Structures are given as C-alpha cells and as structure tokens.
C-alpha cells in the first residue's frame, strides 16, 4: 500500500483527500498533519467520518511517506517545504498555486509538473512533483484546450463562471456567512482572477502563437460545491467539426466527456468528472464546462495524478457515486 | 381612489400587484379575474394575504375600471383584448410581451407606449396604454441606456445574467422542480432570449447608428427572486467619466441608483430599485445591474407606470421594505 | 415627528428598524449609534439602503430623543443604560433579554413592561419602558396564550421549532458558515433555550395554576428568516371549540390571525404577522405558529410597541409587502 | 456477477440503485425497466451518468435475473408481481410499502422479510424476498430499537423529523416547486404518517408489551436529501447507561454508529450511514438519528440487503464518499 501524508489537514481539500483515500484500494493514510488540531480525531473536524476512521491529526511528520499532499494556503507550500525535509523518494503533490507557473516550477532540487492529465498525462506519469491545477483553471482549460490544440483560438475568449462557497475555503468571512450568501449572487475579481496565469500558460503550450485576450468573470453562487463555466469565442468551423475535435481530444480521458445535451451543475457534483457541451451561434462557439471544484478541481484530480505517478489505473479510488440531488 | 382590475390573477406578477395595491394610498383593487379560481378567496392562492384581504377571485369583468393590468402568458393579451371590451377611459398596462416592439405597438385603436420610465417618463405620463418591459430587458437596458444616450456603444456587448425561479412562472416544470434546481446552475436560450428585441429597440432609440451585436447569456439561478446582470463593452473614457454619465442620466430616476461599491443580488430583493455599479478594466467598461425580477422587472414597474399615468407621485405605494436576508 | 435613536446599529434588528422607520409616517431616525462604524454611511452596512438613506452611523448620543431602541447583545442593555443617561421623557424599547423577566424588570428608576401586545396591549400603551419579547418566545406564546387564558394547559407541552440563520446574529460562526448550513439541519440547546423563562412567565400570568412542563426543541434551519413552530398538548374540547377560542382571543389583534389551512413559513416572511393553525388528533391539540423572527419576532414588534406607546395606529409603518417567494 | 433487474427505472430510488450498482464489484445491471423511457439511454434521465453507463431503459423483462429491485409507487408492487412472472430463483427486494406489515407479508407463494439489518440480519441472510423499510421508518426505528430491545419504552414517544424533497418522489407538485420550497418549512400528515405501521410493528417485535403512543410529526425541509429525526421519551437510567445500551445494540452494525457529539444532517448525506446521538434532560432521553433518505432510507439499504442475501460482505459497494458540503 502506498503510504500517504497530508499537510494542512483541517481544510476542505484535505478532508476530500481523506474521504477518497479511505476507500482507495492501493493507498493508505499514514498521517494527517494539522498543528492546530493535533491529538484530535480527524472525525471531529470532518464529521462525516464518524464510524469510518479512528485516526487522529498529528503535528509530527513522517518524512518517509511515498507521497505527500500539500493542502496549504497559497504561498505556504514554499514555506512548508523550506522548513521540512522529506525522503528524496517521497513524491509531492501541491494543491496550492505555488508551483503552477513556469517561472515557479523549480524549487530546491525539485521540478514541478503541471498536473492536468488531459494536457500532459505522460509527463505526469514520470513526474515526482506535481503542481495540481486550480479549480476554475481546470474547468476553463478543459473547455479551451481542444481549440488551442488546433491553433483555433484567434479572437478574445469571453468566460463567465460561477463557483460554490467551498471555493472560498474554510475561513469564516462576510461573503460565506449564511445570511449573506443564501439566495444571493455576486462577482469578484473581474478579469483579474489569479487562475488566468495558468490558463494562458496552457493555452500557449498548445497554441504557441496565441495572443488574444481571455476575459474571465468569476462569480459567487449560492451553493456549496461545483463550478459552472461558459465561454465563447469566434469559430469558423461547423458544430459537428467542433464536436469531433473535442471528442477526439478527450477520447482517452477517463473523466472528461462531451455531452450532446445542455448541462447543469449537479450532473458532476461529488464526482471527478468534467462534462463539456458545445453550441454554435453564428460564428461563435459556446463551450460549457462543469466540474466539482473540490474533486476534479482539487482533491480528485490530485488522486488522479497520484494514480498516474504510481503507475496505477487512473480511475482507482475515483469511482464515485454522484450526489445528483 | 383609482379602481384597478387585474387579469390573470393567480400568477406571480398578479400576486405581486395585489400585494402592492393593498397598501397603495390612492388605488383600490376592484376585481381580480381568474376563471380557474373564481369564487375562491385570493388568499387561498396568494397565501401570505391571510388577514390582509378578504376579496375573492372573480370570472366577471368590470369594464369601467380606471386601470387594467394584464398578467397573462405571452401572446394572450392580444387574445384577451380581442374578446373583451373596456371603457375607452380605462387605461391598460400589459405585463406580457405582446405590445413591446414597434411593429406590435398598435392594436385595435390603442397605441402602446413602452413603459420604461428611465427611458421616456414623459411619454408614459401621457399614455393610456403601456407595454411593461420584460425583467431581463429592464436590468439590461438600465445598464446600457446611459452609454447609448451618448452614442458610445460601438462594439459588441457581452452580457451574462442570472434569474431566479419565479422568472419561469408558476407552471410546474422540470427545471423548477426543487430537487433539480436546489444548489444547481444552468443556462438557457443562449444568445437568443426573447428580450433581445426590446433591448435592441431601446438602444437604437437613443443611439440611432448602433449596429453592434448584443450577446446575451441568460442563466437559471438557485434562488427565487432577482436578476444579477453583468455586461461589458469597449469604452475609451475614464471610469470617472462613466460614473458621471450614469449619475447624470439617472439624476431624476426614483428607483435607479449608481453604487460606488460592488453589488450583490440581495440588495434589491423585494424592492423596486435597480442598482448599477461601474468598473473599468483596460478598455472595457463593466456594468453590473441588479433588480428584483418581479418588482422593477414586472409588477413594481407596472405600478410605477400607473403612478405616472395618473399624475401621482412616481414612488407612491413603492416604498418597500427590502428583505435583504 | 417622533425622534428615534437606535443603539447597536450594525446588527440585524437595528437594520430592520431602520428599514421600517424610513417609511414610517410619524417617526424619524434621529441617530443610529455604532461606535465601530461611526462616520460610515449606514448604507455601507445595510446595503439595500443605497438610494434610500444618506445618514451616517454616529458615536454621539442625543439624550433628548423621544424613543430609544436598544439593539445590543443580551446583557449589554443593562451595561449601556448604566453608562449613558437620557431625558426622563425618552421612552426606551429594549430588544435584548435584560428586562423581560419579573425579577429583572425594574432597573434604575425604570420599570419595563413586557411588550407582547396580544398579551397586554393596555399596559404597553401606558408604558415608558418596554422589554421586547424574544423571537421564539413570541411565536410560542402566541400559540399558547389562548389556551392559558382559559386555564386549559393541564399537561406537558411539546414544542418543536426551527429558526433561520438571522436568529444567530451577525457574528460569523461555524453554524452560520454557508457551506455548513446550506442544505443542513440541526438542533441546539434542547429543552433549555433561554426563552423558556418568558414563555413560562406569560403562561402563568394567564393561568396561575399552570404547573406542567414546557418541552422545547429549537432547531437551526437552512434559511435566513422566519420561525416555524409546532406544539401540542392534551385538549379535551373540540377542534371547533379551539378555533373559536383562538379567534376570540385574537379578534382585536392587528397582526395575529387564525388560518383554516395548514401553514408554511413563507406566508409571513418579511411581514409583522403571526399566523396560527389548529389541528386536533385524538385528545391532542396541535398548534402551528409562524412568524418572521426579525419582524414580529423583533423589530416589527418593537415598532408595534412604539406605535402603541405613542398613541398611534398600531399598524403604522407595518403595512409590509410580503416577500412570499 | 450477480445479475440485477430494476423495475421503475426513472425514479429517484432506481437512479440511486444504478449509481451504486455500476461500482459494485460483484453485481451487474442486467436491465432497467421503464416503459415510458424504453429505448432512451439511462443517462438521459439520470444525467450524472454520462460517461459512466451506455445502457438504455428497456420495456422487456429478463425473468432469469438473480435479483429484482422493485422501485414502484406504493401499491404497485403487488400489481406488477401479479402481472409478471420471474424465475423461482430470482430474489426480490421491494422498495415500496406493499409487503412491510405482517398482514401483507405473504404474497403468492412468497414471504417477504422486513429488511432492516439492525433488527434481524440473520432473517435477511436467509430470505428470498425482502420488504425494504421506509425512509422515516428506518431513521426512527434505529433511534428506538435499542430501547425496545430492553423493554424500556414505557411512555409516549414524541418524534419530530424533517425530510428532503426527494422524499416526495419525482412527480412535480406544489410543495416541490422550487419557488415554494426554497427557504420554506412546513409539516404534513401530522401524527398519521404511513410509516407508523412498520415502526410500531418493529417496536412490538422487540418489546411485546409496548402499548404507548408514538406521536410523529413529519416535516418538509428545504433541502433535497436527508432525514433529521429527534425523539424523546421517559427514561429512568443514566446517560452512560443509554450510551452503553445503544453501542452494544449496534456493535455489529456496519453503518449505524453512536456519536458522542451533537449531530447535523450533512454528516450522512450521500452515505449509507445512520448516526445516533443521545442526550438526557431530566427524566427524558433525547435520541437524534440522521440518515440519507435515498440511501440508508431506500436504495443503499436495499443493496445492503442484497449483499446479505447473497452472502457477500454487508458493506460491498457501499463505501461511499460523503458529500458533506
């Protein structure tokens, strides 16, 4: 069994990792590190785990684990790895944004590979260090990459996406207070969301000459889980051509599927799937992409990357029952 | 007291009219027509009215009322007016879309005036027949008209808006079933929503040479009331200039206000307000507009029009306590 | 115009008072005191008020106002009145629980009258100092008092009630975090809620020999506003007899009504109403009571008390449009 | 692989069975019968299954399957089995209420065993025909049975429980319309819910002399999944004694656990668990019980029963990732 360590154990993504790993056939949780909760049962914080897990949080690290998941606030992975040393056989998957950009990917003697399997599965298989993509970045890239792969993004891309409140993390805040968010809607960081960096980087990786603008409006929805993203850009080809392009691009993808029907968010909640739908209006191609922000957008994709890095079936531990309702 | 008749009394917009009119100081409900509910107390359907109203639905029309509100499904106002005759002193406010477009505005001997007070208050004051604007159309026009008034819409307009479930009417349907819509999100009618006609018409009324495209993505939100709309288009001026333009345009508006702060939907729920916020990103102007779809987007604006038509204070009966939470 | 001061202006109940008072025909907000927000516009905090109110929070008190509303955390009204002095003609309405019980009602030279109009309207009319009832306490007393008035509560009373998240106040907390509360349900303080004191006190005021137990289970619902309460107790009479008793008891009540039909919470949201429904099962009488916790359960009732104290119409400023959806 | 047939495939419980069975290591869906959807892909109705299942609904029955799940409206299982014949080696699990009561348990040559594993696991193991318990009935029995097993229910039991909208089935109805149910709360069938029959039957099975009344108030919550139930009754023993009794009773239960902490609904959503919490107030024992109404309350428990009937691990296919948020 692969021995797993989790750093930053009290947050949402760590909780999701624990939920996935307790049912993973080839991995085992070795420790869950949380200094503020050390000595408490994990099920005191992740309270659905009563009856499933007796393990306690620890403030002691086992530097010999096979794989380490970093579930820390953005910027804190660098800090953590500077202050702690692990075996050089320990693989690391960082769920933060510290190592996602080319300019940040080398740290100490480690080179982080951007962990979007639909973009570069082979590179992930041979990587020891993974920068796990951001949630919005995952949904949006999966909607854009097939176009980029054929050099077809030649005008501005207009994106509108809405995320659930788990996207804002566990910290209490005005915009995650129930009475505020219930039955409410709002945007934030218009056109300047931090995920634009990794999105642009991947698009250029596939379409070197890309020089249009990606205009991204992120919104806060009144639900807890999921991302619903739509984008459109000029596209001269036919709808059938677009469908063929996307289906071909995702023919080996284990979790990303093209739907003939219009989509709604709950189709993917509590799964590791991404569903894509295509629609043509005049010379615009409209692409819809839905994911669960905590799974395909974070912890599920991290497990998918772990599976690939250890030569396991990509879907191991990720055959999840959708909530749907 | 102005005597009021309401046709199509069981729907959402009729219910809102009743709620507004029972507190209106200068108007009185004369009858509420609903053939399917005739003889039942209105409070059997609009159940918050227990203790507030003893009146029953009727299937008999009083053709001598001072003002008639038509709350019928789209297309049914023409049918109703063809089959029923009213005094030629009876003013009519149609909440459907039968008479909103120039090509439809004359019916029998009646000429309907498009009832958006921020666009043409004087025309409304002297009108006898009003085509009340659509809900999305109201939110979007109030975001666009100041630009159009100065001839400043010279590139495509990208609109994303989300509406509550009351926007879909009282009929039971798959996408208004609780288990489907709860914590869900989806779009519908991409780029082809029926309100585009009246939006384009009003923009051209102010900016005759307008020939860009209005690209509108409507979404279904998991809340009951309200519309949150964002749009952006190229704008060469400064943010300050834009603010001044909007504030000047709305300086006499009783319900439309420019907010210095970013907006959220619940600021306007259960009010007749429209709040507008402006933001500049590069050469794009981002305009946010929020309204209550049933009030400023329907019944509240209908009362506002009634007030104007009868020479009353525009705000009469519309000093509403916001729900906010 | 009656001059009004509000202490503790940033909270939910103060916000509701402001919303009510800006439309009250005979009262005027003189100041809204909030030391932490002094100098900021009130509409910066109560953000629906953009366009309705230019007033700022202040940290200066006007001791000559006609009426003062205390919207402070429980225990803080005593502290505030110890440290601040007002004109002896200033009437005071405390929305906290400092003065609700007989043992607490005299403070300094002031005697506070328990402000439940359905219980003692005449006492309120001649009072200068009012202890405004708690939200659960209001819903439950209005369900119980008609029985107590006839000495009919002679066995245990079993109460289950659910409240919205505004009941927990504006402080951020684990159980008001959106991701926790969304689609969730839980109880708290089983059988020991602090409102039991005032409930028992009022029951005994009407039924001196009452010595049964009131068993009250309070619950947290996943909505923002409202209280839905059911209670049952042994009742030998007929359902008709019960209805007549309740209708008689509330015949002069301006906001409390007996409904022939089963109730749901949203019938009263954003109104000052209490709706009551009666049902008989075997020898049990089931009483349902629904209110808006912030209005009839707090600020609306406070205005109702103000109206009575100043000899105005009891309903002045409280003709509210229900949200309903 | 066990071959499985599902009858009534378009409903909620059938959908949940499909979701569970596609990941079950020892069972395989042979057919999903739905006359109204025959020929359509199952993923057209259960839309989360895009990418997971290519199977279509059928209107042809395979009478040789190993196990048949009946997911029909109450009363329709009798009708279906009267009109269709299966191999006498086909085991049947009925999710309706047709065979739950002693008086109904024999039909044709079949004897149905009540399928609550915590009550009678051995009887289920040797059964060929199972009457799967109702959702409320499961939550409530699991809260009551330990007491009954020791003959300790000697006074009335007061139950209040709230269920999600999936409890009302897929039919569109006024009380499952989004605008009605959103942020609403109500009760239904006070004291007369149809599950009282099976609850009383099981209590008497364990406590033959039981003759108190079970007073059950069912409520409609504004969420889609889950049941939160509280009940209290007189209990002379200590809290520790109660905890020991419940822990002992459930020591071999695979899915039912006693929690030391107070519970909330989302701890069990999308799992097959039942969590129980105990609290003592005076001489009352308060028992809280939470389940997912579609899993432990229906399809999950049906799979649990299938596992037992076929000699598999009881938990096979039921290691579910909780949604939690």
PDB file of C-alpha atoms in Angstrom, chain B residues 1-112:
ATOM      1  CA  UNK B   1     -59.424  56.059  -5.351  1.00  0.00           C
ATOM      2  CA  UNK B   2     -58.322  54.663  -8.666  1.00  0.00           C
ATOM      3  CA  UNK B   3     -60.244  51.479  -9.403  1.00  0.00           C
ATOM      4  CA  UNK B   4     -57.995  48.648 -10.517  1.00  0.00           C
ATOM      5  CA  UNK B   5     -58.754  45.413 -12.354  1.00  0.00           C
ATOM      6  CA  UNK B   6     -56.255  42.568 -12.645  1.00  0.00           C
ATOM      7  CA  UNK B   7     -56.491  39.883 -15.319  1.00  0.00           C
ATOM      8  CA  UNK B   8     -54.710  36.554 -14.824  1.00  0.00           C
ATOM      9  CA  UNK B   9     -54.860  36.776 -11.091  1.00  0.00           C
ATOM     10  CA  UNK B  10     -53.231  33.531  -9.996  1.00  0.00           C
ATOM     11  CA  UNK B  11     -49.751  34.123 -11.363  1.00  0.00           C
ATOM     12  CA  UNK B  12     -46.695  35.620  -9.720  1.00  0.00           C
ATOM     13  CA  UNK B  13     -46.977  39.088 -11.203  1.00  0.00           C
ATOM     14  CA  UNK B  14     -50.674  39.387 -10.323  1.00  0.00           C
ATOM     15  CA  UNK B  15     -49.891  38.316  -6.780  1.00  0.00           C
ATOM     16  CA  UNK B  16     -47.229  40.988  -6.528  1.00  0.00           C
ATOM     17  CA  UNK B  17     -49.656  43.592  -7.882  1.00  0.00           C
ATOM     18  CA  UNK B  18     -52.181  42.646  -5.215  1.00  0.00           C
ATOM     19  CA  UNK B  19     -49.501  42.871  -2.503  1.00  0.00           C
ATOM     20  CA  UNK B  20     -48.561  46.352  -3.709  1.00  0.00           C
ATOM     21  CA  UNK B  21     -52.063  47.641  -4.283  1.00  0.00           C
ATOM     22  CA  UNK B  22     -53.496  46.739  -0.875  1.00  0.00           C
ATOM     23  CA  UNK B  23     -51.068  49.294   0.582  1.00  0.00           C
ATOM     24  CA  UNK B  24     -51.324  51.888  -2.186  1.00  0.00           C
ATOM     25  CA  UNK B  25     -52.825  55.107  -0.809  1.00  0.00           C
ATOM     26  CA  UNK B  26     -54.659  56.132  -3.986  1.00  0.00           C
ATOM     27  CA  UNK B  27     -55.641  52.867  -5.652  1.00  0.00           C
ATOM     28  CA  UNK B  28     -58.088  50.138  -4.807  1.00  0.00           C
ATOM     29  CA  UNK B  29     -58.456  46.646  -6.181  1.00  0.00           C
ATOM     30  CA  UNK B  30     -61.826  46.465  -7.894  1.00  0.00           C
ATOM     31  CA  UNK B  31     -61.560  42.903  -9.126  1.00  0.00           C
ATOM     32  CA  UNK B  32     -59.048  40.131  -9.685  1.00  0.00           C
ATOM     33  CA  UNK B  33     -60.043  37.973 -12.616  1.00  0.00           C
ATOM     34  CA  UNK B  34     -59.138  34.304 -12.688  1.00  0.00           C
ATOM     35  CA  UNK B  35     -61.539  31.899 -14.301  1.00  0.00           C
ATOM     36  CA  UNK B  36     -59.894  28.857 -12.748  1.00  0.00           C
ATOM     37  CA  UNK B  37     -60.080  30.290  -9.230  1.00  0.00           C
ATOM     38  CA  UNK B  38     -63.338  32.240  -9.405  1.00  0.00           C
ATOM     39  CA  UNK B  39     -65.154  32.178  -6.081  1.00  0.00           C
ATOM     40  CA  UNK B  40     -62.066  31.323  -4.050  1.00  0.00           C
ATOM     41  CA  UNK B  41     -60.509  33.834  -1.734  1.00  0.00           C
ATOM     42  CA  UNK B  42     -57.412  35.411  -3.215  1.00  0.00           C
ATOM     43  CA  UNK B  43     -55.602  34.441  -0.027  1.00  0.00           C
ATOM     44  CA  UNK B  44     -56.142  30.771  -0.910  1.00  0.00           C
ATOM     45  CA  UNK B  45     -53.593  31.227  -3.717  1.00  0.00           C
ATOM     46  CA  UNK B  46     -51.522  34.154  -2.503  1.00  0.00           C
ATOM     47  CA  UNK B  47     -51.343  32.736   0.982  1.00  0.00           C
ATOM     48  CA  UNK B  48     -49.396  35.492   2.661  1.00  0.00           C
ATOM     49  CA  UNK B  49     -52.550  37.622   2.313  1.00  0.00           C
ATOM     50  CA  UNK B  50     -54.434  35.880   5.123  1.00  0.00           C
ATOM     51  CA  UNK B  51     -55.545  38.684   7.383  1.00  0.00           C
ATOM     52  CA  UNK B  52     -54.870  41.320   4.734  1.00  0.00           C
ATOM     53  CA  UNK B  53     -57.548  40.757   2.120  1.00  0.00           C
ATOM     54  CA  UNK B  54     -60.973  39.133   2.085  1.00  0.00           C
ATOM     55  CA  UNK B  55     -61.592  39.591  -1.644  1.00  0.00           C
ATOM     56  CA  UNK B  56     -62.346  36.629  -3.914  1.00  0.00           C
ATOM     57  CA  UNK B  57     -61.246  35.908  -7.455  1.00  0.00           C
ATOM     58  CA  UNK B  58     -63.948  36.574  -9.983  1.00  0.00           C
ATOM     59  CA  UNK B  59     -64.746  35.492 -13.517  1.00  0.00           C
ATOM     60  CA  UNK B  60     -66.711  38.676 -14.153  1.00  0.00           C
ATOM     61  CA  UNK B  61     -65.070  41.743 -15.558  1.00  0.00           C
ATOM     62  CA  UNK B  62     -65.900  45.313 -14.629  1.00  0.00           C
ATOM     63  CA  UNK B  63     -65.309  47.212 -17.904  1.00  0.00           C
ATOM     64  CA  UNK B  64     -65.392  50.584 -16.161  1.00  0.00           C
ATOM     65  CA  UNK B  65     -62.278  50.285 -14.015  1.00  0.00           C
ATOM     66  CA  UNK B  66     -59.773  53.100 -14.260  1.00  0.00           C
ATOM     67  CA  UNK B  67     -56.851  50.857 -14.982  1.00  0.00           C
ATOM     68  CA  UNK B  68     -56.435  47.270 -16.048  1.00  0.00           C
ATOM     69  CA  UNK B  69     -53.322  45.151 -15.538  1.00  0.00           C
ATOM     70  CA  UNK B  70     -52.905  42.215 -17.905  1.00  0.00           C
ATOM     71  CA  UNK B  71     -50.894  39.416 -16.283  1.00  0.00           C
ATOM     72  CA  UNK B  72     -51.242  36.791 -18.973  1.00  0.00           C
ATOM     73  CA  UNK B  73     -48.886  34.461 -20.724  1.00  0.00           C
ATOM     74  CA  UNK B  74     -47.091  35.941 -23.692  1.00  0.00           C
ATOM     75  CA  UNK B  75     -49.447  36.159 -26.652  1.00  0.00           C
ATOM     76  CA  UNK B  76     -52.548  36.039 -24.516  1.00  0.00           C
ATOM     77  CA  UNK B  77     -53.020  39.772 -24.075  1.00  0.00           C
ATOM     78  CA  UNK B  78     -53.935  40.162 -27.733  1.00  0.00           C
ATOM     79  CA  UNK B  79     -56.373  37.324 -27.373  1.00  0.00           C
ATOM     80  CA  UNK B  80     -57.904  38.731 -24.211  1.00  0.00           C
ATOM     81  CA  UNK B  81     -58.370  42.239 -25.592  1.00  0.00           C
ATOM     82  CA  UNK B  82     -59.895  40.783 -28.738  1.00  0.00           C
ATOM     83  CA  UNK B  83     -62.532  39.009 -26.714  1.00  0.00           C
ATOM     84  CA  UNK B  84     -63.275  41.643 -24.066  1.00  0.00           C
ATOM     85  CA  UNK B  85     -64.220  45.297 -24.282  1.00  0.00           C
ATOM     86  CA  UNK B  86     -63.424  48.027 -21.767  1.00  0.00           C
ATOM     87  CA  UNK B  87     -64.415  51.648 -21.384  1.00  0.00           C
ATOM     88  CA  UNK B  88     -62.360  53.938 -23.562  1.00  0.00           C
ATOM     89  CA  UNK B  89     -61.272  55.696 -20.388  1.00  0.00           C
ATOM     90  CA  UNK B  90     -59.798  52.511 -18.981  1.00  0.00           C
ATOM     91  CA  UNK B  91     -56.019  52.659 -19.076  1.00  0.00           C
ATOM     92  CA  UNK B  92     -54.246  49.361 -19.732  1.00  0.00           C
ATOM     93  CA  UNK B  93     -50.858  48.125 -18.572  1.00  0.00           C
ATOM     94  CA  UNK B  94     -49.780  44.874 -20.220  1.00  0.00           C
ATOM     95  CA  UNK B  95     -47.146  42.887 -18.356  1.00  0.00           C
ATOM     96  CA  UNK B  96     -46.691  40.455 -21.239  1.00  0.00           C
ATOM     97  CA  UNK B  97     -44.610  40.956 -24.347  1.00  0.00           C
ATOM     98  CA  UNK B  98     -47.418  41.402 -26.862  1.00  0.00           C
ATOM     99  CA  UNK B  99     -47.029  45.131 -27.449  1.00  0.00           C
ATOM    100  CA  UNK B 100     -43.414  45.920 -26.630  1.00  0.00           C
ATOM    101  CA  UNK B 101     -41.985  46.145 -30.127  1.00  0.00           C
ATOM    102  CA  UNK B 102     -42.656  48.994 -32.544  1.00  0.00           C
ATOM    103  CA  UNK B 103     -44.184  46.579 -35.019  1.00  0.00           C
ATOM    104  CA  UNK B 104     -46.701  45.388 -32.402  1.00  0.00           C
ATOM    105  CA  UNK B 105     -47.486  48.597 -30.579  1.00  0.00           C
ATOM    106  CA  UNK B 106     -50.739  49.462 -32.291  1.00  0.00           C
ATOM    107  CA  UNK B 107     -53.632  47.145 -31.525  1.00  0.00           C
ATOM    108  CA  UNK B 108     -57.278  47.930 -32.284  1.00  0.00           C
ATOM    109  CA  UNK B 109     -57.458  51.686 -31.677  1.00  0.00           C
ATOM    110  CA  UNK B 110     -54.830  51.571 -28.975  1.00  0.00           C
ATOM    111  CA  UNK B 111     -51.199  52.593 -29.169  1.00  0.00           C
ATOM    112  CA  UNK B 112     -48.978  51.081 -26.513  1.00  0.00           C
TER     113      UNK B 112
END
